[in-house]
JSON list of C-alpha atoms in Angstrom, two decimals:
[
{"chain": "A", "resi": 372, "resn": "MET", "atom": "CA", "xyz": [42.69, 16.80, -50.52]},
{"chain": "A", "resi": 373, "resn": "TYR", "atom": "CA", "xyz": [40.33, 19.27, -51.71]},
{"chain": "A", "resi": 374, "resn": "ILE", "atom": "CA", "xyz": [40.52, 22.11, -54.02]},
{"chain": "A", "resi": 375, "resn": "SER", "atom": "CA", "xyz": [38.26, 24.79, -54.63]},
{"chain": "A", "resi": 376, "resn": "VAL", "atom": "CA", "xyz": [39.20, 26.60, -58.46]},
{"chain": "A", "resi": 377, "resn": "MET", "atom": "CA", "xyz": [37.32, 29.12, -60.59]},
{"chain": "A", "resi": 378, "resn": "ILE", "atom": "CA", "xyz": [38.52, 29.66, -64.11]},
{"chain": "A", "resi": 379, "resn": "CYS", "atom": "CA", "xyz": [37.44, 33.15, -65.71]},
{"chain": "A", "resi": 380, "resn": "ASP", "atom": "CA", "xyz": [37.88, 33.66, -69.24]},
{"chain": "A", "resi": 381, "resn": "ASP", "atom": "CA", "xyz": [35.37, 35.36, -72.09]},
{"chain": "A", "resi": 382, "resn": "LEU", "atom": "CA", "xyz": [35.79, 32.61, -75.18]},
{"chain": "A", "resi": 383, "resn": "GLU", "atom": "CA", "xyz": [33.23, 29.51, -73.84]},
{"chain": "A", "resi": 384, "resn": "GLU", "atom": "CA", "xyz": [35.45, 27.09, -75.84]},
{"chain": "A", "resi": 385, "resn": "GLU", "atom": "CA", "xyz": [38.64, 27.74, -73.83]},
{"chain": "A", "resi": 386, "resn": "ARG", "atom": "CA", "xyz": [36.57, 28.01, -70.33]},
{"chain": "A", "resi": 387, "resn": "ALA", "atom": "CA", "xyz": [35.36, 24.51, -71.15]},
{"chain": "A", "resi": 388, "resn": "ALA", "atom": "CA", "xyz": [38.83, 23.16, -72.54]},
{"chain": "A", "resi": 389, "resn": "LEU", "atom": "CA", "xyz": [40.01, 24.30, -69.34]},
{"chain": "A", "resi": 390, "resn": "ALA", "atom": "CA", "xyz": [37.93, 23.08, -67.03]},
{"chain": "A", "resi": 391, "resn": "ARG", "atom": "CA", "xyz": [37.98, 19.95, -68.65]},
{"chain": "A", "resi": 392, "resn": "MET", "atom": "CA", "xyz": [42.09, 19.39, -67.90]},
{"chain": "A", "resi": 393, "resn": "VAL", "atom": "CA", "xyz": [41.29, 20.43, -64.54]},
{"chain": "A", "resi": 394, "resn": "ARG", "atom": "CA", "xyz": [39.26, 17.76, -64.03]},
{"chain": "A", "resi": 395, "resn": "GLN", "atom": "CA", "xyz": [41.26, 15.21, -65.71]},
{"chain": "A", "resi": 396, "resn": "TYR", "atom": "CA", "xyz": [43.67, 16.06, -62.60]},
{"chain": "A", "resi": 397, "resn": "CYS", "atom": "CA", "xyz": [42.11, 16.32, -60.37]},
{"chain": "A", "resi": 398, "resn": "GLN", "atom": "CA", "xyz": [40.88, 12.98, -60.97]},
{"chain": "A", "resi": 399, "resn": "ARG", "atom": "CA", "xyz": [44.10, 11.19, -61.85]},
{"chain": "A", "resi": 400, "resn": "CYS", "atom": "CA", "xyz": [45.59, 12.52, -58.72]},
{"chain": "A", "resi": 401, "resn": "ALA", "atom": "CA", "xyz": [42.50, 11.76, -56.53]},
{"chain": "A", "resi": 402, "resn": "LEU", "atom": "CA", "xyz": [41.61, 15.30, -55.64]},
{"chain": "A", "resi": 403, "resn": "GLU", "atom": "CA", "xyz": [38.42, 16.22, -54.25]},
{"chain": "A", "resi": 404, "resn": "LEU", "atom": "CA", "xyz": [37.04, 19.60, -56.48]},
{"chain": "A", "resi": 405, "resn": "ARG", "atom": "CA", "xyz": [35.05, 21.95, -56.71]},
{"chain": "A", "resi": 406, "resn": "LEU", "atom": "CA", "xyz": [35.03, 23.82, -59.84]},
{"chain": "A", "resi": 407, "resn": "ASP", "atom": "CA", "xyz": [33.23, 27.42, -60.62]},
{"chain": "A", "resi": 408, "resn": "VAL", "atom": "CA", "xyz": [33.44, 29.52, -63.82]},
{"chain": "A", "resi": 409, "resn": "ALA", "atom": "CA", "xyz": [33.15, 32.66, -64.63]},
{"chain": "A", "resi": 410, "resn": "SER", "atom": "CA", "xyz": [32.92, 34.84, -68.20]},
{"chain": "A", "resi": 411, "resn": "SER", "atom": "CA", "xyz": [34.07, 38.13, -67.62]},
{"chain": "A", "resi": 412, "resn": "GLY", "atom": "CA", "xyz": [35.90, 39.37, -64.09]},
{"chain": "A", "resi": 413, "resn": "GLU", "atom": "CA", "xyz": [32.73, 41.81, -63.05]},
{"chain": "A", "resi": 414, "resn": "GLU", "atom": "CA", "xyz": [30.68, 38.31, -62.84]},
{"chain": "A", "resi": 415, "resn": "LEU", "atom": "CA", "xyz": [34.08, 36.60, -60.89]},
{"chain": "A", "resi": 416, "resn": "LEU", "atom": "CA", "xyz": [34.11, 39.92, -58.29]},
{"chain": "A", "resi": 417, "resn": "ASP", "atom": "CA", "xyz": [30.52, 39.51, -57.95]},
{"chain": "A", "resi": 418, "resn": "ARG", "atom": "CA", "xyz": [30.47, 36.17, -57.10]},
{"chain": "A", "resi": 419, "resn": "TRP", "atom": "CA", "xyz": [33.55, 36.22, -54.92]},
{"chain": "A", "resi": 420, "resn": "THR", "atom": "CA", "xyz": [33.24, 35.89, -51.28]},
{"chain": "A", "resi": 421, "resn": "LEU", "atom": "CA", "xyz": [36.76, 36.14, -49.54]},
{"chain": "A", "resi": 422, "resn": "GLY", "atom": "CA", "xyz": [39.19, 32.69, -49.52]},
{"chain": "A", "resi": 423, "resn": "GLN", "atom": "CA", "xyz": [36.10, 30.81, -51.67]},
{"chain": "A", "resi": 424, "resn": "TRP", "atom": "CA", "xyz": [38.54, 29.40, -53.81]},
{"chain": "A", "resi": 425, "resn": "ASP", "atom": "CA", "xyz": [42.01, 28.35, -53.41]},
{"chain": "A", "resi": 426, "resn": "LEU", "atom": "CA", "xyz": [43.14, 28.93, -56.86]},
{"chain": "A", "resi": 427, "resn": "VAL", "atom": "CA", "xyz": [41.76, 31.01, -59.51]},
{"chain": "A", "resi": 428, "resn": "PHE", "atom": "CA", "xyz": [42.67, 30.98, -63.85]},
{"chain": "A", "resi": 429, "resn": "LEU", "atom": "CA", "xyz": [42.14, 34.62, -65.02]},
{"chain": "A", "resi": 430, "resn": "ASP", "atom": "CA", "xyz": [42.28, 35.08, -68.73]},
{"chain": "A", "resi": 431, "resn": "ILE", "atom": "CA", "xyz": [44.26, 38.55, -69.48]},
{"chain": "A", "resi": 432, "resn": "PHE", "atom": "CA", "xyz": [42.72, 39.87, -72.78]},
{"chain": "A", "resi": 433, "resn": "MET", "atom": "CA", "xyz": [38.66, 40.31, -71.91]},
{"chain": "A", "resi": 434, "resn": "ASP", "atom": "CA", "xyz": [35.84, 42.50, -72.76]},
{"chain": "A", "resi": 435, "resn": "GLY", "atom": "CA", "xyz": [35.43, 44.50, -69.80]},
{"chain": "A", "resi": 436, "resn": "MET", "atom": "CA", "xyz": [37.28, 43.85, -66.98]},
{"chain": "A", "resi": 437, "resn": "THR", "atom": "CA", "xyz": [41.22, 41.92, -67.69]},
{"chain": "A", "resi": 438, "resn": "GLY", "atom": "CA", "xyz": [42.40, 39.72, -66.15]},
{"chain": "A", "resi": 439, "resn": "VAL", "atom": "CA", "xyz": [45.06, 41.94, -64.09]},
{"chain": "A", "resi": 440, "resn": "GLU", "atom": "CA", "xyz": [42.28, 44.27, -63.21]},
{"chain": "A", "resi": 441, "resn": "THR", "atom": "CA", "xyz": [40.63, 41.84, -61.50]},
{"chain": "A", "resi": 442, "resn": "ALA", "atom": "CA", "xyz": [43.41, 39.98, -59.99]},
{"chain": "A", "resi": 443, "resn": "ARG", "atom": "CA", "xyz": [44.43, 43.77, -58.74]},
{"chain": "A", "resi": 444, "resn": "SER", "atom": "CA", "xyz": [40.78, 44.24, -57.05]},
{"chain": "A", "resi": 445, "resn": "LEU", "atom": "CA", "xyz": [40.83, 39.98, -55.34]},
{"chain": "A", "resi": 446, "resn": "ARG", "atom": "CA", "xyz": [43.94, 41.56, -54.20]},
{"chain": "A", "resi": 447, "resn": "GLN", "atom": "CA", "xyz": [42.90, 44.70, -52.94]},
{"chain": "A", "resi": 448, "resn": "ARG", "atom": "CA", "xyz": [39.90, 43.03, -51.21]},
{"chain": "A", "resi": 449, "resn": "GLY", "atom": "CA", "xyz": [42.82, 41.17, -49.40]},
{"chain": "A", "resi": 450, "resn": "GLU", "atom": "CA", "xyz": [42.41, 37.75, -51.07]},
{"chain": "A", "resi": 451, "resn": "GLU", "atom": "CA", "xyz": [45.67, 35.53, -51.21]},
{"chain": "A", "resi": 452, "resn": "CYS", "atom": "CA", "xyz": [44.06, 32.59, -53.39]},
{"chain": "A", "resi": 453, "resn": "ALA", "atom": "CA", "xyz": [46.57, 31.20, -56.23]},
{"chain": "A", "resi": 454, "resn": "LEU", "atom": "CA", "xyz": [46.50, 33.46, -59.45]},
{"chain": "A", "resi": 455, "resn": "VAL", "atom": "CA", "xyz": [47.56, 32.03, -63.04]},
{"chain": "A", "resi": 456, "resn": "PHE", "atom": "CA", "xyz": [47.14, 34.08, -66.13]},
{"chain": "A", "resi": 457, "resn": "ALA", "atom": "CA", "xyz": [46.18, 31.91, -68.66]},
{"chain": "A", "resi": 458, "resn": "THR", "atom": "CA", "xyz": [46.83, 34.33, -71.75]},
{"chain": "A", "resi": 459, "resn": "THR", "atom": "CA", "xyz": [48.17, 34.89, -75.45]},
{"chain": "A", "resi": 460, "resn": "SER", "atom": "CA", "xyz": [51.04, 36.86, -74.25]},
{"chain": "A", "resi": 461, "resn": "GLN", "atom": "CA", "xyz": [53.61, 37.22, -71.73]},
{"chain": "A", "resi": 462, "resn": "GLU", "atom": "CA", "xyz": [54.20, 41.62, -71.80]},
{"chain": "A", "resi": 463, "resn": "HIS", "atom": "CA", "xyz": [52.78, 41.55, -68.26]},
{"chain": "A", "resi": 464, "resn": "GLY", "atom": "CA", "xyz": [55.58, 39.92, -65.75]},
{"chain": "A", "resi": 465, "resn": "MET", "atom": "CA", "xyz": [56.04, 42.65, -63.82]},
{"chain": "A", "resi": 466, "resn": "GLU", "atom": "CA", "xyz": [52.01, 43.14, -62.85]},
{"chain": "A", "resi": 467, "resn": "GLY", "atom": "CA", "xyz": [52.03, 39.39, -61.96]},
{"chain": "A", "resi": 468, "resn": "PHE", "atom": "CA", "xyz": [54.94, 39.86, -60.27]},
{"chain": "A", "resi": 469, "resn": "ASP", "atom": "CA", "xyz": [53.00, 42.83, -58.21]},
{"chain": "A", "resi": 470, "resn": "LEU", "atom": "CA", "xyz": [50.36, 40.57, -57.58]},
{"chain": "A", "resi": 471, "resn": "GLN", "atom": "CA", "xyz": [52.37, 37.46, -56.90]},
{"chain": "A", "resi": 472, "resn": "VAL", "atom": "CA", "xyz": [50.95, 35.68, -59.87]},
{"chain": "A", "resi": 473, "resn": "MET", "atom": "CA", "xyz": [51.94, 32.24, -59.38]},
{"chain": "A", "resi": 474, "resn": "ASP", "atom": "CA", "xyz": [52.07, 30.95, -62.96]},
{"chain": "A", "resi": 475, "resn": "TYR", "atom": "CA", "xyz": [51.82, 32.13, -66.49]},
{"chain": "A", "resi": 476, "resn": "LEU", "atom": "CA", "xyz": [50.12, 30.02, -69.06]},
{"chain": "A", "resi": 477, "resn": "LEU", "atom": "CA", "xyz": [50.47, 30.62, -72.59]},
{"chain": "A", "resi": 478, "resn": "LYS", "atom": "CA", "xyz": [47.91, 29.93, -75.33]},
{"chain": "A", "resi": 479, "resn": "PRO", "atom": "CA", "xyz": [47.47, 27.17, -76.44]},
{"chain": "A", "resi": 480, "resn": "PHE", "atom": "CA", "xyz": [48.71, 25.03, -73.85]},
{"chain": "A", "resi": 481, "resn": "ASP", "atom": "CA", "xyz": [48.55, 21.24, -73.60]},
{"chain": "A", "resi": 482, "resn": "GLN", "atom": "CA", "xyz": [47.75, 18.88, -70.52]},
{"chain": "A", "resi": 483, "resn": "GLY", "atom": "CA", "xyz": [50.96, 18.95, -69.73]},
{"chain": "A", "resi": 484, "resn": "GLN", "atom": "CA", "xyz": [51.28, 22.55, -69.28]},
{"chain": "A", "resi": 485, "resn": "LEU", "atom": "CA", "xyz": [48.47, 21.83, -67.02]},
{"chain": "A", "resi": 486, "resn": "ASP", "atom": "CA", "xyz": [49.24, 19.92, -65.01]},
{"chain": "A", "resi": 487, "resn": "ARG", "atom": "CA", "xyz": [52.88, 21.23, -63.98]},
{"chain": "A", "resi": 488, "resn": "THR", "atom": "CA", "xyz": [50.97, 24.30, -63.25]},
{"chain": "A", "resi": 489, "resn": "MET", "atom": "CA", "xyz": [48.75, 22.36, -60.94]},
{"chain": "A", "resi": 490, "resn": "ASP", "atom": "CA", "xyz": [51.92, 20.31, -59.64]},
{"chain": "A", "resi": 491, "resn": "TRP", "atom": "CA", "xyz": [53.49, 23.23, -58.57]},
{"chain": "A", "resi": 492, "resn": "PHE", "atom": "CA", "xyz": [49.83, 24.11, -56.88]},
{"chain": "A", "resi": 493, "resn": "VAL", "atom": "CA", "xyz": [49.58, 21.39, -54.74]},
{"chain": "A", "resi": 494, "resn": "GLN", "atom": "CA", "xyz": [53.49, 21.05, -53.45]},
{"chain": "A", "resi": 495, "resn": "GLN", "atom": "CA", "xyz": [53.02, 24.64, -52.29]},
{"chain": "A", "resi": 496, "resn": "THR", "atom": "CA", "xyz": [49.96, 24.53, -50.15]},
{"chain": "A", "resi": 497, "resn": "ALA", "atom": "CA", "xyz": [49.56, 20.71, -49.89]},
{"chain": "A", "resi": 498, "resn": "ASP", "atom": "CA", "xyz": [48.98, 20.98, -45.75]},
{"chain": "A", "resi": 499, "resn": "ARG", "atom": "CA", "xyz": [46.37, 24.23, -46.18]},
{"chain": "A", "resi": 500, "resn": "LEU", "atom": "CA", "xyz": [44.18, 21.32, -48.41]},
{"chain": "A", "resi": 501, "resn": "ARG", "atom": "CA", "xyz": [44.75, 18.45, -46.27]},
{"chain": "A", "resi": 502, "resn": "LEU", "atom": "CA", "xyz": [41.76, 17.14, -44.47]},
{"chain": "A", "resi": 503, "resn": "LEU", "atom": "CA", "xyz": [40.82, 15.66, -41.48]},
{"chain": "A", "resi": 504, "resn": "ARG", "atom": "CA", "xyz": [37.62, 12.76, -41.56]},
{"chain": "A", "resi": 505, "resn": "VAL", "atom": "CA", "xyz": [35.02, 13.45, -38.60]},
{"chain": "A", "resi": 506, "resn": "ASP", "atom": "CA", "xyz": [32.15, 11.57, -37.40]},
{"chain": "A", "resi": 507, "resn": "MET", "atom": "CA", "xyz": [28.80, 13.81, -36.32]},
{"chain": "A", "resi": 508, "resn": "GLU", "atom": "CA", "xyz": [26.02, 11.92, -35.78]},
{"chain": "A", "resi": 509, "resn": "GLY", "atom": "CA", "xyz": [26.77, 8.30, -37.62]},
{"chain": "A", "resi": 510, "resn": "GLU", "atom": "CA", "xyz": [27.85, 10.74, -41.13]},
{"chain": "A", "resi": 511, "resn": "GLU", "atom": "CA", "xyz": [31.20, 11.18, -41.83]},
{"chain": "A", "resi": 512, "resn": "LEU", "atom": "CA", "xyz": [32.32, 14.43, -42.98]},
{"chain": "A", "resi": 513, "resn": "THR", "atom": "CA", "xyz": [35.78, 16.19, -43.97]},
{"chain": "A", "resi": 514, "resn": "ILE", "atom": "CA", "xyz": [37.23, 18.98, -42.68]},
{"chain": "A", "resi": 515, "resn": "ARG", "atom": "CA", "xyz": [40.12, 21.22, -44.28]},
{"chain": "A", "resi": 516, "resn": "VAL", "atom": "CA", "xyz": [42.41, 20.72, -41.83]},
{"chain": "A", "resi": 517, "resn": "GLY", "atom": "CA", "xyz": [44.17, 24.95, -42.54]},
{"chain": "A", "resi": 518, "resn": "ASP", "atom": "CA", "xyz": [39.89, 26.00, -42.07]},
{"chain": "A", "resi": 519, "resn": "ILE", "atom": "CA", "xyz": [40.76, 24.78, -38.50]},
{"chain": "A", "resi": 520, "resn": "ASP", "atom": "CA", "xyz": [40.80, 27.68, -36.01]},
{"chain": "A", "resi": 521, "resn": "TYR", "atom": "CA", "xyz": [41.11, 26.02, -32.14]},
{"chain": "A", "resi": 522, "resn": "VAL", "atom": "CA", "xyz": [40.47, 21.99, -30.67]},
{"chain": "A", "resi": 523, "resn": "GLU", "atom": "CA", "xyz": [39.09, 21.85, -27.27]},
{"chain": "A", "resi": 524, "resn": "MET", "atom": "CA", "xyz": [39.07, 19.01, -24.99]},
{"chain": "A", "resi": 525, "resn": "TYR", "atom": "CA", "xyz": [35.82, 18.43, -23.53]},
{"chain": "A", "resi": 526, "resn": "ARG", "atom": "CA", "xyz": [35.68, 15.19, -21.29]},
{"chain": "A", "resi": 527, "resn": "HIS", "atom": "CA", "xyz": [36.52, 12.47, -23.76]},
{"chain": "A", "resi": 528, "resn": "THR", "atom": "CA", "xyz": [35.70, 14.27, -26.87]},
{"chain": "A", "resi": 529, "resn": "ALA", "atom": "CA", "xyz": [37.88, 17.12, -29.14]},
{"chain": "A", "resi": 530, "resn": "ALA", "atom": "CA", "xyz": [35.71, 19.56, -30.14]},
{"chain": "A", "resi": 531, "resn": "ILE", "atom": "CA", "xyz": [37.05, 21.42, -33.68]},
{"chain": "A", "resi": 532, "resn": "HIS", "atom": "CA", "xyz": [36.21, 24.87, -33.97]},
{"chain": "A", "resi": 533, "resn": "ALA", "atom": "CA", "xyz": [36.07, 25.99, -37.68]},
{"chain": "A", "resi": 534, "resn": "GLY", "atom": "CA", "xyz": [34.09, 27.74, -39.70]},
{"chain": "A", "resi": 535, "resn": "GLY", "atom": "CA", "xyz": [31.77, 29.10, -37.16]},
{"chain": "A", "resi": 536, "resn": "ARG", "atom": "CA", "xyz": [30.91, 25.26, -36.43]},
{"chain": "A", "resi": 537, "resn": "VAL", "atom": "CA", "xyz": [31.43, 22.87, -33.97]},
{"chain": "A", "resi": 538, "resn": "TYR", "atom": "CA", "xyz": [32.87, 19.25, -35.04]},
{"chain": "A", "resi": 539, "resn": "GLY", "atom": "CA", "xyz": [33.10, 16.35, -32.51]},
{"chain": "A", "resi": 540, "resn": "LEU", "atom": "CA", "xyz": [35.84, 13.82, -32.67]},
{"chain": "A", "resi": 541, "resn": "ARG", "atom": "CA", "xyz": [36.35, 10.47, -30.72]},
{"chain": "A", "resi": 542, "resn": "ARG", "atom": "CA", "xyz": [40.20, 11.30, -29.85]},
{"chain": "A", "resi": 543, "resn": "THR", "atom": "CA", "xyz": [42.80, 11.88, -27.35]},
{"chain": "A", "resi": 544, "resn": "MET", "atom": "CA", "xyz": [44.01, 15.68, -27.76]},
{"chain": "A", "resi": 545, "resn": "ASP", "atom": "CA", "xyz": [47.89, 13.60, -28.08]},
{"chain": "A", "resi": 546, "resn": "ALA", "atom": "CA", "xyz": [46.49, 11.31, -31.24]},
{"chain": "A", "resi": 547, "resn": "LEU", "atom": "CA", "xyz": [44.91, 14.40, -33.16]},
{"chain": "A", "resi": 548, "resn": "GLU", "atom": "CA", "xyz": [48.05, 16.62, -32.25]},
{"chain": "A", "resi": 549, "resn": "ASP", "atom": "CA", "xyz": [50.24, 14.09, -33.83]},
{"chain": "A", "resi": 550, "resn": "GLU", "atom": "CA", "xyz": [47.32, 13.08, -36.37]},
{"chain": "A", "resi": 551, "resn": "LEU", "atom": "CA", "xyz": [47.98, 16.68, -37.67]},
{"chain": "A", "resi": 552, "resn": "LYS", "atom": "CA", "xyz": [51.63, 17.25, -37.67]},
{"chain": "A", "resi": 553, "resn": "ASP", "atom": "CA", "xyz": [51.25, 20.44, -38.61]},
{"chain": "A", "resi": 554, "resn": "SER", "atom": "CA", "xyz": [53.52, 23.88, -37.68]},
{"chain": "A", "resi": 555, "resn": "ARG", "atom": "CA", "xyz": [50.54, 25.75, -37.87]},
{"chain": "A", "resi": 556, "resn": "PHE", "atom": "CA", "xyz": [49.13, 24.06, -34.63]},
{"chain": "A", "resi": 557, "resn": "PHE", "atom": "CA", "xyz": [50.06, 25.00, -31.33]},
{"chain": "A", "resi": 558, "resn": "ARG", "atom": "CA", "xyz": [49.27, 23.22, -27.37]},
{"chain": "A", "resi": 559, "resn": "CYS", "atom": "CA", "xyz": [48.49, 26.34, -25.67]},
{"chain": "A", "resi": 560, "resn": "HIS", "atom": "CA", "xyz": [47.12, 23.77, -22.74]},
{"chain": "A", "resi": 561, "resn": "ARG", "atom": "CA", "xyz": [46.45, 20.93, -21.59]},
{"chain": "A", "resi": 562, "resn": "SER", "atom": "CA", "xyz": [43.06, 21.64, -23.32]},
{"chain": "A", "resi": 563, "resn": "TYR", "atom": "CA", "xyz": [43.39, 23.90, -26.37]},
{"chain": "A", "resi": 564, "resn": "LEU", "atom": "CA", "xyz": [45.16, 23.21, -29.48]},
{"chain": "A", "resi": 565, "resn": "VAL", "atom": "CA", "xyz": [45.58, 26.17, -31.50]},
{"chain": "A", "resi": 566, "resn": "ASN", "atom": "CA", "xyz": [46.19, 27.20, -35.03]},
{"chain": "A", "resi": 567, "resn": "LEU", "atom": "CA", "xyz": [48.46, 29.69, -35.19]},
{"chain": "A", "resi": 568, "resn": "ASP", "atom": "CA", "xyz": [47.50, 31.18, -39.04]},
{"chain": "A", "resi": 569, "resn": "ARG", "atom": "CA", "xyz": [43.65, 31.93, -37.05]},
{"chain": "A", "resi": 570, "resn": "VAL", "atom": "CA", "xyz": [45.10, 34.13, -34.41]},
{"chain": "A", "resi": 571, "resn": "GLN", "atom": "CA", "xyz": [44.76, 38.04, -34.54]},
{"chain": "A", "resi": 572, "resn": "ALA", "atom": "CA", "xyz": [46.81, 38.96, -31.34]},
{"chain": "A", "resi": 573, "resn": "LEU", "atom": "CA", "xyz": [47.57, 38.22, -28.48]},
{"chain": "A", "resi": 574, "resn": "GLN", "atom": "CA", "xyz": [45.91, 39.60, -25.12]},
{"chain": "A", "resi": 575, "resn": "GLN", "atom": "CA", "xyz": [46.82, 39.44, -21.32]},
{"chain": "A", "resi": 576, "resn": "ARG", "atom": "CA", "xyz": [47.04, 35.33, -21.61]},
{"chain": "A", "resi": 577, "resn": "ASP", "atom": "CA", "xyz": [44.75, 34.68, -24.30]},
{"chain": "A", "resi": 578, "resn": "PHE", "atom": "CA", "xyz": [44.86, 34.12, -27.99]},
{"chain": "A", "resi": 579, "resn": "GLU", "atom": "CA", "xyz": [42.13, 36.19, -29.54]},
{"chain": "A", "resi": 580, "resn": "MET", "atom": "CA", "xyz": [41.21, 34.59, -32.85]},
{"chain": "A", "resi": 581, "resn": "GLU", "atom": "CA", "xyz": [40.32, 36.51, -35.81]},
{"chain": "A", "resi": 582, "resn": "ASN", "atom": "CA", "xyz": [36.42, 35.53, -35.32]},
{"chain": "A", "resi": 583, "resn": "GLY", "atom": "CA", "xyz": [36.46, 36.93, -31.65]},
{"chain": "A", "resi": 584, "resn": "GLN", "atom": "CA", "xyz": [36.81, 34.25, -29.71]},
{"chain": "A", "resi": 585, "resn": "ARG", "atom": "CA", "xyz": [39.31, 33.77, -27.25]},
{"chain": "A", "resi": 586, "resn": "VAL", "atom": "CA", "xyz": [41.55, 30.56, -26.46]},
{"chain": "A", "resi": 587, "resn": "PRO", "atom": "CA", "xyz": [43.40, 29.99, -22.77]},
{"chain": "A", "resi": 588, "resn": "ILE", "atom": "CA", "xyz": [46.84, 30.12, -22.58]},
{"chain": "A", "resi": 589, "resn": "SER", "atom": "CA", "xyz": [48.58, 28.30, -19.39]},
{"chain": "A", "resi": 590, "resn": "LEU", "atom": "CA", "xyz": [50.97, 30.02, -17.64]},
{"chain": "A", "resi": 591, "resn": "LYS", "atom": "CA", "xyz": [53.67, 27.57, -18.06]},
{"chain": "A", "resi": 592, "resn": "SER", "atom": "CA", "xyz": [53.21, 27.90, -21.72]},
{"chain": "A", "resi": 593, "resn": "PHE", "atom": "CA", "xyz": [52.91, 31.37, -22.17]},
{"chain": "A", "resi": 594, "resn": "GLY", "atom": "CA", "xyz": [56.67, 32.14, -22.94]},
{"chain": "A", "resi": 595, "resn": "GLU", "atom": "CA", "xyz": [56.56, 29.46, -25.89]},
{"chain": "A", "resi": 596, "resn": "ALA", "atom": "CA", "xyz": [53.07, 30.91, -26.94]},
{"chain": "A", "resi": 597, "resn": "ARG", "atom": "CA", "xyz": [54.30, 34.77, -27.61]},
{"chain": "A", "resi": 598, "resn": "ARG", "atom": "CA", "xyz": [57.64, 32.65, -29.19]},
{"chain": "A", "resi": 599, "resn": "ARG", "atom": "CA", "xyz": [55.76, 30.92, -31.06]},
{"chain": "A", "resi": 600, "resn": "LEU", "atom": "CA", "xyz": [53.21, 33.32, -32.26]},
{"chain": "A", "resi": 601, "resn": "GLN", "atom": "CA", "xyz": [56.20, 35.94, -33.28]},
{"chain": "A", "resi": 602, "resn": "GLU", "atom": "CA", "xyz": [58.07, 33.19, -35.58]},
{"chain": "A", "resi": 603, "resn": "TRP", "atom": "CA", "xyz": [54.92, 32.40, -36.84]},
{"chain": "A", "resi": 604, "resn": "MET", "atom": "CA", "xyz": [53.93, 35.47, -37.97]},
{"chain": "A", "resi": 605, "resn": "LEU", "atom": "CA", "xyz": [56.66, 36.64, -39.08]},
{"chain": "A", "resi": 606, "resn": "ALA", "atom": "CA", "xyz": [57.62, 33.49, -41.13]},
{"chain": "A", "resi": 607, "resn": "LYS", "atom": "CA", "xyz": [54.45, 34.13, -42.77]},
{"chain": "A", "resi": 608, "resn": "ASN", "atom": "CA", "xyz": [54.65, 37.60, -43.77]},
{"chain": "A", "resi": 609, "resn": "TRP", "atom": "CA", "xyz": [58.12, 36.96, -45.01]},
{"chain": "A", "resi": 610, "resn": "GLY", "atom": "CA", "xyz": [56.32, 34.68, -47.06]},
{"chain": "A", "resi": 611, "resn": "ARG", "atom": "CA", "xyz": [54.21, 36.90, -48.63]}
]
């Protein structure tokens, strides 16, 4: 599993301490980590792109933008990452509820408290953070399962479309579907496996993906495809 974390705190010593705890947790749990830090909410937002971070730690009381203001700006931009407030006070509980904050870490906190927060985060996002290993021209790469848009069988190769790139994998569709074992993926055609989380709409007899591409649905699978998409959208919106 791979996670991307941002720590935003205006105090360098506290940024460093939290970064050290996060690294220790990931090393102990064999998680691949990309860690970024920012000294203000303004700096975080300047560096932000949608989906860049899985988990963001925000100090509430910072000079300039507060952690609450930063979190609100992220949500207004459509960011769905997990948020954790690191703070000296729990008086912002209502704002945290509105902003779908995952947890509060009351300063000063220790490794054990951080570990419990990280355990909860990993348990809730394990499926999205899983990695699929592929071989590209002799180089072994990893793709985050949640980043896959769809898979297309081409002769004896599975073409995995993810993040604007196409990865070739020598595997049958049946074997790949069994390996993924993920409720987001639906076999909509003998040669296509689609990630319902990446579907924008149903157009005629195609799935229209968020990136504008279309994935065909077989006539036999159309009724089931419509039902599965409706159920997935309902569950996804309910979860929010």
